[in-house]
């Protein structure tokens, strides 16, 4: 079987609003992205995933789409988009679009029509239910706080919105809706895009009974997720989408799938099933949260992280395919989260990169990750823009929770941590105007200009990792074995192919750690260093002294 091209790809995610503003209105745009293609090419990736660029009123920064076939005005025009595909192609880079089809904006004409009358042709495009006065059809909470139902006065019925009330959920049961979505996909594929990242795609099939969910401690609403995550017809819908659309193009597909287990992922990504190439799991991203909400900050337990990644590596090896990520537009910055964004910023950012990119799967890099961009701490809630953050703040204040306590959660987990503008130069370099969200003040010493000029910067570690991914068969196909699984600070694993063996050693702590060579099969010194974030590792006899946040990869030929 021919190996699919995306198994050696590395994807770079661009959040257009915050990447580069060419027009000077403070909002990133397509011409801005085009102006930075050389930068992305230099990094070495071959795919760019664009967060949504469709026409949108921006209640959720483009994840609320008003028109699937038009470009958001602030971002530019269809000509700009075609130019982007073209110029990217000249550099060997494919453009992947975000497919947001669990919901639309309430300003989409389908919804405007749908809400206008119970007899509208578009009524069944959305999920409408009758409810009693002030009593919604069920107790589900919205992921963005409050009830998942909104009463609409025109027809006196409730519509479902798992996200904000300006993001009504589409009704996938309704065949004409599915056909409209498939036509939209073809429209973009025919323009030459390289695939889709599918927004919360495992939410599209709801249990038709819409039963009440459990109410967890300290929550006001019920948890409906068992009734909409990996719902009854999800595999049918994905196979239909594949058969009618995707199978006709050579593209990459990745489904964002909160709540998908490894068993689910095996079904979604096994090529036999013709669904998607890979999924985004959330399990490793939920390990530093309490059981019921991400705002409940918990320290990272490295053993749990290792065990979790091990589980995913084994489950999909030679079955399906993994995606690998630490960051995206919904997650805080990884160097602030699992690394050290102060004294060991550079070294810990490189360690995290090495740790992730040596795994099996397709790595995703989020803009600024290659610079070691960090979380931000704005003084007041007024400086935040993210609807999830703002709704949560309001809800918790109403419950009497102290401002400082809520801010601590926002500093650790808020999505705006990822959405401050890309740091191009010491004075920002993102816009000539006023940015829609403030820059992180540390742009003065963390920025692309400096990173490019310093050959030992984090940028070049990523560049090297991307290069390795392209040329190393062991990374694409080799097996994975977790070593010293119970060590609380060292994450050590082995990749193995018929010809060679790579040992990946990473230290997640700010202290020196001792590693016994014998425990990880490093019994001789003839290993070759593939990549490292310090000068040569300290191998002294049988012990390796692993320095704070150190990472290195040793390669051995097998049988030697
Ligand atoms: C997941 C997206 O990544 C996130 O940014 C968005 O708010 C929700 N889905 C709703 O579309």
Coordinates of C-alpha atoms and ligand atoms in Angstrom, one line a residue:
X1 CA 0.0 0.0 0.0
X2 CA 1.3 3.5 -0.8
X3 CA 2.0 5.5 2.3
X4 CA -0.4 8.5 2.5
X5 CA 1.5 11.8 2.2
X6 CA 0.1 13.2 5.4
X7 CA 1.9 10.6 7.4
X8 CA 5.1 12.6 7.0
X9 CA 3.5 16.0 7.1
X10 CA 3.7 18.6 9.8
X11 CA 0.8 21.0 10.1
X12 CA 1.1 24.6 11.1
X13 CA -2.1 26.2 12.5
X14 CA -2.8 29.8 11.7
X15 CA -5.4 31.7 13.7
X16 CA -6.0 34.3 11.0
X17 CA -7.4 37.0 13.3
X18 CA -4.1 37.0 15.3
X19 CA -1.5 36.1 12.7
X20 CA -0.6 39.1 10.6
X21 CA -2.6 42.2 9.7
X22 CA -1.8 43.7 6.3
X23 CA -4.6 46.2 6.1
X24 CA -3.9 48.0 9.4
X25 CA -7.3 47.6 10.9
X26 CA -6.0 45.6 13.9
X27 CA -7.3 42.3 12.7
X28 CA -5.2 39.7 10.9
X29 CA -6.1 38.9 7.3
X30 CA -5.3 36.8 4.3
X31 CA -2.8 39.2 2.7
X32 CA -1.1 39.2 6.1
X33 CA -0.8 35.4 5.9
X34 CA 0.5 35.6 2.3
X35 CA 3.2 38.1 3.4
X36 CA 4.4 35.5 5.9
X37 CA 4.5 32.4 3.7
X38 CA 8.2 32.6 3.4
X39 CA 8.5 32.4 7.2
X40 CA 6.2 29.4 7.3
X41 CA 8.2 27.8 4.4
X42 CA 11.4 28.4 6.3
X43 CA 10.0 26.5 9.3
X44 CA 9.5 23.6 6.9
X45 CA 5.9 22.5 7.3
X46 CA 3.9 21.3 4.3
X47 CA 0.4 22.0 5.5
X48 CA -1.3 25.1 6.9
X49 CA -4.6 24.7 8.8
X50 CA -6.5 27.9 8.8
X51 CA -9.0 28.5 11.6
X52 CA -12.3 29.7 10.0
X53 CA -12.1 32.5 7.4
X54 CA -15.8 32.4 6.4
X55 CA -18.2 35.2 6.7
X56 CA -19.1 35.5 10.4
X57 CA -20.5 38.0 12.9
X58 CA -17.6 36.7 15.2
X59 CA -19.5 35.8 18.3
X60 CA -16.9 33.0 18.6
X61 CA -14.2 34.4 16.3
X62 CA -15.4 32.7 13.1
X63 CA -16.6 29.5 14.6
X64 CA -20.1 30.9 14.1
X65 CA -20.5 30.9 10.3
X66 CA -23.0 33.1 8.5
X67 CA -22.1 32.1 5.0
X68 CA -20.1 29.0 4.2
X69 CA -19.2 30.2 0.7
X70 CA -18.0 33.7 1.4
X71 CA -14.8 35.1 3.0
X72 CA -15.0 37.2 6.2
X73 CA -14.7 40.9 5.1
X74 CA -12.1 41.7 7.7
X75 CA -9.9 38.9 6.3
X76 CA -10.2 39.9 2.6
X77 CA -11.8 38.5 -0.5
X78 CA -12.2 35.3 -2.4
X79 CA -9.4 36.5 -4.7
X80 CA -7.1 36.9 -1.7
X81 CA -8.0 33.3 -0.7
X82 CA -7.2 31.9 -4.2
X83 CA -3.9 33.8 -4.2
X84 CA -3.1 32.2 -0.8
X85 CA -3.8 28.7 -2.1
X86 CA -1.7 29.5 -5.2
X87 CA 1.3 31.0 -3.4
X88 CA 1.3 28.3 -0.8
X89 CA 1.2 25.7 -3.5
X90 CA 4.3 27.2 -5.1
X91 CA 6.1 26.6 -1.8
X92 CA 4.8 23.0 -1.6
X93 CA 2.3 23.9 1.1
X94 CA -1.3 22.8 1.2
X95 CA -4.1 24.8 2.8
X96 CA -6.5 23.0 5.1
X97 CA -9.8 24.7 6.0
X98 CA -11.8 24.5 9.2
X99 CA -15.1 22.7 8.6
X100 CA -17.5 24.0 11.3
X101 CA -20.7 22.0 10.6
X102 CA -22.1 21.1 14.1
X103 CA -23.6 24.6 14.2
X104 CA -23.9 27.8 12.2
X105 CA -24.3 31.4 13.2
X106 CA -27.8 32.4 14.1
X107 CA -27.3 35.0 11.3
X108 CA -27.0 32.3 8.6
X109 CA -29.9 32.5 6.2
X110 CA -30.8 28.9 7.0
X111 CA -31.4 29.8 10.6
X112 CA -33.1 33.1 9.8
X113 CA -35.5 31.2 7.6
X114 CA -35.8 28.3 10.1
X115 CA -36.8 30.5 13.0
X116 CA -39.3 32.5 10.9
X117 CA -42.0 29.9 11.0
X118 CA -42.7 26.3 11.9
X119 CA -43.6 25.7 8.3
X120 CA -40.4 27.0 6.9
X121 CA -38.5 24.7 4.5
X122 CA -35.5 25.3 6.6
X123 CA -37.2 24.5 9.9
X124 CA -35.7 21.0 10.2
X125 CA -32.2 22.3 9.5
X126 CA -31.9 23.0 13.2
X127 CA -33.0 21.2 16.4
X128 CA -36.3 22.7 17.7
X129 CA -38.3 21.4 20.6
X130 CA -41.2 22.7 22.5
X131 CA -40.7 23.6 26.1
X132 CA -42.8 24.8 28.9
X133 CA -42.8 28.4 30.0
X134 CA -39.3 29.1 31.4
X135 CA -38.5 25.4 31.3
X136 CA -36.3 24.3 28.5
X137 CA -36.7 20.8 26.8
X138 CA -33.9 19.3 28.9
X139 CA -31.3 20.3 31.5
X140 CA -28.2 20.4 29.3
X141 CA -25.7 23.0 29.8
X142 CA -24.0 24.9 27.0
X143 CA -20.3 24.5 26.8
X144 CA -20.1 28.3 27.0
X145 CA -22.2 28.5 30.2
X146 CA -25.9 28.6 30.9
X147 CA -28.6 26.4 29.3
X148 CA -28.0 24.8 25.9
X149 CA -31.5 25.9 24.9
X150 CA -32.8 29.3 23.8
X151 CA -36.4 30.2 23.5
X152 CA -37.3 31.9 20.3
X153 CA -40.4 34.1 20.6
X154 CA -41.5 34.0 16.9
X155 CA -42.6 30.4 17.1
X156 CA -42.5 30.0 20.9
X157 CA -40.1 27.0 20.7
X158 CA -36.6 26.3 21.9
X159 CA -33.5 25.7 19.7
X160 CA -30.5 23.7 20.8
X161 CA -27.1 25.4 21.0
X162 CA -24.3 23.4 22.5
X163 CA -22.1 26.5 22.2
X164 CA -23.2 30.2 22.4
X165 CA -26.8 31.1 21.7
X166 CA -25.6 32.6 18.5
X167 CA -24.4 29.1 17.4
X168 CA -27.5 27.0 16.8
X169 CA -26.9 23.3 16.3
X170 CA -27.6 21.8 12.9
X171 CA -29.9 18.9 12.5
X172 CA -27.9 16.1 10.8
X173 CA -30.9 13.8 10.7
X174 CA -32.3 16.0 8.0
X175 CA -30.9 14.8 4.6
X176 CA -31.2 18.0 2.7
X177 CA -29.0 19.7 5.3
X178 CA -26.3 17.0 4.9
X179 CA -26.4 17.5 1.1
X180 CA -25.9 21.3 1.6
X181 CA -22.8 20.6 3.7
X182 CA -21.4 18.1 1.2
X183 CA -21.9 20.7 -1.6
X184 CA -20.0 23.3 0.6
X185 CA -17.1 20.9 1.0
X186 CA -16.9 20.3 -2.7
X187 CA -17.0 24.0 -3.4
X188 CA -13.7 24.5 -1.4
X189 CA -12.1 21.2 -2.5
X190 CA -12.6 22.2 -6.1
X191 CA -10.7 25.4 -5.3
X192 CA -7.7 23.1 -4.5
X193 CA -7.6 23.1 -0.7
X194 CA -5.7 20.2 0.9
X195 CA -8.3 19.0 3.4
X196 CA -10.4 19.8 6.4
X197 CA -10.0 20.0 10.2
X198 CA -13.5 19.2 11.4
X199 CA -14.8 21.2 14.3
X200 CA -16.3 19.1 17.1
X201 CA -17.4 16.7 14.4
X202 CA -18.2 13.9 16.9
X203 CA -21.1 16.1 18.3
X204 CA -23.2 16.0 15.1
X205 CA -25.3 13.0 15.9
X206 CA -27.6 13.6 18.9
X207 CA -29.6 11.0 20.8
X208 CA -33.0 11.8 19.5
X209 CA -34.7 11.5 22.9
X210 CA -32.4 14.2 24.2
X211 CA -32.5 12.9 27.7
X212 CA -31.6 15.0 30.8
X213 CA -27.9 14.7 31.8
X214 CA -26.4 14.2 35.2
X215 CA -25.9 17.3 37.3
X216 CA -22.4 17.2 38.6
X217 CA -21.4 18.8 42.0
X218 CA -21.5 22.6 41.9
X219 CA -22.9 22.7 38.4
X220 CA -26.2 24.4 37.6
X221 CA -27.1 22.4 34.5
X222 CA -26.9 18.8 33.4
X223 CA -24.1 17.2 31.4
X224 CA -25.6 16.2 28.0
X225 CA -22.4 14.9 26.6
X226 CA -23.2 11.2 26.8
X227 CA -26.1 12.0 24.5
X228 CA -24.3 14.0 21.8
X229 CA -20.7 12.8 21.9
X230 CA -20.0 9.9 19.5
X231 CA -23.8 9.8 19.0
X232 CA -25.8 6.9 17.5
X233 CA -25.3 7.9 13.8
X234 CA -21.9 9.5 13.9
X235 CA -20.2 6.7 11.9
X236 CA -23.0 6.6 9.4
X237 CA -22.7 10.4 8.8
X238 CA -18.9 10.3 8.5
X239 CA -19.0 7.4 6.1
X240 CA -21.6 9.2 4.0
X241 CA -19.4 12.3 3.9
X242 CA -16.5 10.2 2.9
X243 CA -18.2 8.4 0.2
X244 CA -20.0 11.4 -1.3
X245 CA -17.1 13.9 -1.0
X246 CA -13.8 13.0 0.6
X247 CA -13.0 9.8 -1.3
X248 CA -12.9 11.8 -4.5
X249 CA -10.0 13.9 -3.4
X250 CA -6.5 13.2 -2.1
X251 CA -6.7 15.3 1.1
X252 CA -6.0 15.2 4.9
X253 CA -8.8 15.0 7.4
X254 CA -8.7 15.5 11.1
X255 CA -11.7 15.4 13.3
X256 CA -11.7 17.4 16.5
X257 CA -13.3 14.9 18.9
X258 CA -13.6 15.8 22.6
X259 CA -14.6 12.7 24.6
X260 CA -13.4 10.2 22.0
X261 CA -11.7 7.2 23.6
X262 CA -8.9 5.2 22.0
X263 CA -11.5 2.5 21.1
X264 CA -13.5 5.3 19.3
X265 CA -10.4 6.6 17.6
X266 CA -9.6 3.1 16.3
X267 CA -13.0 3.1 14.5
X268 CA -12.8 6.7 13.3
X269 CA -9.2 6.4 11.9
X270 CA -8.9 2.8 10.7
X271 CA -8.7 3.3 6.9
X272 CA -11.0 0.3 6.3
X273 CA -13.8 2.4 7.7
X274 CA -13.3 5.4 5.4
X275 CA -14.1 8.0 8.0
X276 CA -11.3 10.4 8.9
X277 CA -7.5 10.1 8.8
X278 CA -6.9 11.1 12.4
X279 CA -8.6 12.8 15.3
X280 CA -7.7 15.3 18.0
X281 CA -8.0 13.7 21.3
X282 CA -8.5 15.8 24.4
X283 CA -7.5 13.3 27.0
X284 CA -3.9 14.6 27.5
X285 CA -5.2 18.1 27.6
X286 CA -7.6 17.4 30.4
X287 CA -5.1 15.9 32.8
X288 CA -4.4 19.2 34.6
X289 CA -8.2 19.9 35.2
X290 CA -10.6 18.6 37.8
X291 CA -13.3 16.1 36.7
X292 CA -16.0 18.6 35.8
X293 CA -14.5 21.7 34.3
X294 CA -11.3 22.9 32.8
X295 CA -11.2 26.0 35.1
X296 CA -10.6 23.7 38.0
X297 CA -6.7 23.9 37.8
X298 CA -4.8 20.8 38.9
X299 CA -1.1 20.2 38.8
X300 CA 0.1 18.0 36.0
X301 CA 0.9 14.4 37.0
X302 CA 3.6 13.4 34.5
X303 CA 3.1 9.7 35.1
X304 CA -0.6 10.1 34.0
X305 CA 0.5 12.1 30.9
X306 CA 3.0 9.4 30.0
X307 CA 0.5 6.6 30.5
X308 CA -2.1 8.5 28.5
X309 CA 0.2 9.1 25.5
X310 CA 1.4 5.5 25.7
X311 CA -2.2 4.3 25.5
X312 CA -2.8 6.4 22.3
X313 CA 0.5 5.4 20.7
X314 CA -0.3 1.7 21.2
X315 CA -4.0 1.8 20.3
X316 CA -3.5 3.4 16.9
X317 CA -0.2 1.8 15.9
X318 CA -0.8 -0.1 12.7
X319 CA -4.5 0.4 13.2
X320 CA -5.3 4.1 12.5
X321 CA -3.2 7.2 13.0
X322 CA -2.6 9.7 15.7
X323 CA -2.5 13.5 15.6
X324 CA 0.1 15.1 18.0
X325 CA -0.4 18.4 19.6
X326 CA 0.2 20.5 22.7
X327 CA -1.3 23.8 21.5
X328 CA -4.1 25.3 19.4
X329 CA -6.3 28.3 19.6
X330 CA -8.3 26.8 22.5
X331 CA -5.4 25.8 24.7
X332 CA -3.1 27.8 26.9
X333 CA 0.5 28.0 25.8
X334 CA 2.4 24.8 26.4
X335 CA 5.6 26.4 27.7
X336 CA 3.6 28.1 30.4
X337 CA 1.6 25.0 31.1
X338 CA 3.9 22.0 31.1
X339 CA 7.2 23.8 30.9
X340 CA 8.7 26.9 32.6
X341 CA 8.0 30.2 30.9
X342 CA 10.5 32.0 33.1
X343 CA 14.1 30.8 33.7
X344 CA 13.9 27.7 31.5
X345 CA 11.6 29.0 28.8
X346 CA 13.9 28.3 25.9
X347 CA 15.1 24.9 27.0
X348 CA 11.7 23.7 28.2
X349 CA 10.0 24.8 25.0
X350 CA 12.5 22.8 23.1
X351 CA 12.1 19.8 25.4
X352 CA 8.3 19.8 24.9
X353 CA 8.8 20.0 21.1
X354 CA 11.2 17.1 21.1
X355 CA 9.0 15.0 23.4
X356 CA 6.0 15.4 21.1
X357 CA 7.6 15.3 17.7
X358 CA 9.3 11.9 18.3
X359 CA 5.9 10.2 18.7
X360 CA 4.1 8.4 16.0
X361 CA 1.4 10.6 14.3
X362 CA 1.1 13.9 12.5
X363 CA 2.3 16.8 14.6
X364 CA 0.4 20.1 14.7
X365 CA 2.3 23.3 15.6
X366 CA 0.2 26.3 16.6
X367 CA 1.4 29.8 15.5
X368 CA 3.9 31.2 18.0
X369 CA 4.7 27.8 19.5
X370 CA 7.8 27.7 17.5
X371 CA 8.9 30.9 19.3
X372 CA 8.0 29.7 22.7
X373 CA 5.2 32.3 23.1
X374 CA 3.8 32.3 26.6
X375 CA 0.5 32.8 28.4
X376 CA -0.6 36.4 29.1
X377 CA -2.0 38.0 32.2
X378 CA -4.3 41.0 31.6
X379 CA -5.2 43.0 34.7
X380 CA -8.9 43.3 34.0
X381 CA -11.5 41.1 32.5
X382 CA -12.3 44.0 30.0
X383 CA -9.1 43.1 28.2
X384 CA -10.3 39.6 27.4
X385 CA -12.3 38.9 24.2
X386 CA -13.1 35.2 24.3
X387 CA -16.8 34.4 24.7
X388 CA -16.1 31.3 26.7
X389 CA -14.0 33.2 29.2
X390 CA -16.4 36.1 29.4
X391 CA -19.5 34.0 30.0
X392 CA -17.7 31.9 32.6
X393 CA -16.5 35.0 34.4
X394 CA -20.0 36.4 34.6
X395 CA -21.5 33.1 35.7
X396 CA -18.9 32.6 38.5
X397 CA -19.2 36.1 39.7
X398 CA -23.0 35.7 40.0
X399 CA -22.3 32.6 42.1
X400 CA -20.2 34.8 44.4
X401 CA -16.7 33.5 43.4
X402 CA -14.0 36.0 44.0
X403 CA -12.5 37.9 41.1
X404 CA -8.9 36.8 41.9
X405 CA -9.9 33.2 42.0
X406 CA -11.5 33.4 38.6
X407 CA -8.6 35.4 37.1
X408 CA -6.2 32.7 38.3
X409 CA -8.1 30.1 36.2
X410 CA -8.2 32.4 33.2
X411 CA -4.4 33.0 33.5
X412 CA -3.9 29.2 33.5
X413 CA -6.6 28.0 31.1
X414 CA -8.2 30.9 29.2
X415 CA -8.3 30.6 25.4
X416 CA -7.1 34.2 24.9
X417 CA -3.7 32.9 26.1
X418 CA -3.3 31.5 22.6
X419 CA -5.0 34.3 20.8
X420 CA -2.8 37.3 21.5
X421 CA -1.2 38.5 18.3
X422 CA 1.8 36.7 16.8
X423 CA 5.0 38.3 18.0
X424 CA 6.9 39.3 14.9
X425 CA 9.3 41.8 16.3
X426 CA 10.3 43.6 19.5
X427 CA 7.6 46.2 18.9
X428 CA 5.0 43.6 17.9
X429 CA 5.0 43.8 14.1
X430 CA 1.5 42.4 13.9
X431 CA -0.4 45.5 12.9
X432 CA 0.1 49.2 12.2
X433 CA -3.2 49.8 13.9
X434 CA -4.6 48.9 17.3
X435 CA -4.8 45.1 17.7
X436 CA -8.2 43.6 18.4
X437 CA -6.7 42.0 21.5
X438 CA -3.5 43.3 23.2
X439 CA -0.1 41.9 22.4
X440 CA 1.6 40.0 25.1
X441 CA 4.1 42.6 26.4
X442 CA 6.9 40.1 26.3
X443 CA 7.1 40.6 22.5
X444 CA 10.0 42.8 23.4
X445 CA 12.1 39.7 24.0
X446 CA 10.2 36.9 22.4
X447 CA 9.6 37.4 18.7
X448 CA 10.3 36.0 15.3
X449 CA 12.9 38.5 14.3
X450 CA 15.1 37.5 17.2
X451 CA 14.4 33.8 16.8
X452 CA 15.4 33.8 13.1
X453 CA 18.6 35.6 13.9
X454 CA 19.7 33.2 16.6
X455 CA 20.6 29.7 15.3
X456 CA 20.1 28.2 18.7
X457 CA 16.6 29.4 19.0
X458 CA 13.4 27.4 19.6
X459 CA 12.4 28.1 16.0
X460 CA 15.4 26.1 14.7
X461 CA 14.6 23.2 17.0
X462 CA 11.2 23.0 15.4
X463 CA 12.7 23.3 11.9
X464 CA 15.0 20.4 12.7
X465 CA 12.2 18.3 14.1
X466 CA 10.1 18.9 11.0
X467 CA 13.0 17.9 8.8
X468 CA 13.6 14.7 10.8
X469 CA 9.9 13.8 10.4
X470 CA 10.3 13.9 6.6
X471 CA 13.3 11.7 6.4
X472 CA 13.1 9.3 9.2
X473 CA 11.2 6.1 8.6
X474 CA 11.4 5.1 12.2
X475 CA 9.3 8.2 13.2
X476 CA 6.6 7.4 10.7
X477 CA 6.4 3.6 11.2
X478 CA 8.5 2.6 14.3
X479 CA 6.9 1.1 17.4
X480 CA 6.7 2.9 20.7
X481 CA 7.7 1.7 24.1
X482 CA 7.4 3.7 27.3
X483 CA 10.5 3.3 29.6
X484 CA 10.6 3.9 33.3
X485 CA 6.9 4.6 33.3
X486 CA 6.6 5.5 37.0
X487 CA 9.4 8.0 37.1
X488 CA 7.7 11.2 38.2
X489 CA 9.9 13.7 36.3
X490 CA 11.6 11.9 33.4
X491 CA 9.6 10.9 30.2
X492 CA 11.7 8.4 28.4
X493 CA 10.6 6.3 25.5
X494 CA 11.9 4.1 22.7
X495 CA 11.0 4.1 19.0
X496 CA 12.1 1.0 17.2
X497 CA 12.2 -0.1 13.6
X498 CA 13.9 -3.1 12.0
X499 CA 17.1 -1.2 11.5
X500 CA 17.3 1.1 14.4
X501 CA 16.3 2.2 17.9
X502 CA 15.8 5.7 19.1
X503 CA 15.8 6.6 22.8
X504 CA 14.0 9.8 23.6
X505 CA 15.0 11.2 27.0
X506 CA 13.1 14.3 28.4
X507 CA 13.1 15.9 31.8
X508 CA 9.9 17.7 32.8
X509 CA 11.4 19.2 35.9
X510 CA 13.6 22.1 36.8
X511 CA 16.0 19.8 38.7
X512 CA 18.7 17.4 37.7
X513 CA 17.6 13.8 37.4
X514 CA 19.6 10.7 37.3
X515 CA 18.9 8.1 34.7
X516 CA 20.4 4.7 34.9
X517 CA 21.5 3.7 31.4
X518 CA 20.6 0.1 31.9
X519 CA 17.0 1.0 32.5
X520 CA 16.6 2.4 29.1
X521 CA 18.8 0.2 27.1
X522 CA 21.6 2.7 26.7
X523 CA 24.4 0.4 27.6
X524 CA 27.1 1.8 25.4
X525 CA 28.2 5.1 24.2
X526 CA 28.0 4.4 20.5
X527 CA 24.7 6.1 20.2
X528 CA 24.4 9.0 17.8
X529 CA 22.7 12.2 19.0
X530 CA 19.8 13.0 16.7
X531 CA 18.7 16.2 18.4
X532 CA 19.2 17.8 21.8
X533 CA 18.4 21.0 23.7
X534 CA 21.7 21.2 25.6
X535 CA 25.3 20.6 24.5
X536 CA 26.2 16.9 24.5
X537 CA 24.4 14.8 27.2
X538 CA 26.3 13.9 30.3
X539 CA 26.7 10.2 30.0
X540 CA 29.1 9.1 32.8
X541 CA 29.5 5.4 32.9
X542 CA 26.2 3.9 33.8
X543 CA 24.4 7.1 34.8
X544 CA 23.1 9.9 32.7
X545 CA 22.7 13.1 34.5
X546 CA 19.7 14.8 32.9
X547 CA 19.7 18.5 33.4
X548 CA 16.6 20.7 34.0
X549 CA 14.2 20.4 31.1
X550 CA 16.9 18.6 29.1
X551 CA 15.9 16.6 26.1
X552 CA 17.9 14.5 23.7
X553 CA 17.4 11.6 21.3
X554 CA 20.0 8.9 21.0
X555 CA 20.0 6.6 18.0
X556 CA 21.4 3.1 17.9
X557 CA 21.7 0.7 15.0
X558 CA 20.0 -2.5 15.9
X559 CA 22.2 -5.5 16.6
X560 CA 25.2 -3.4 17.4
Ligands
LIG1 C1 -14.0 24.0 18.8 C2 -13.2 25.2 18.4 O1 -11.9 24.8 18.3 C3 -13.5 26.3 19.3 O2 -12.7 27.4 19.1 C4 -14.9 26.7 19.1 O3 -15.3 27.7 20.1 C5 -15.9 25.5 19.3 N1 -15.4 24.3 18.7 C6 -17.2 25.8 18.7 O4 -17.1 25.9 17.3

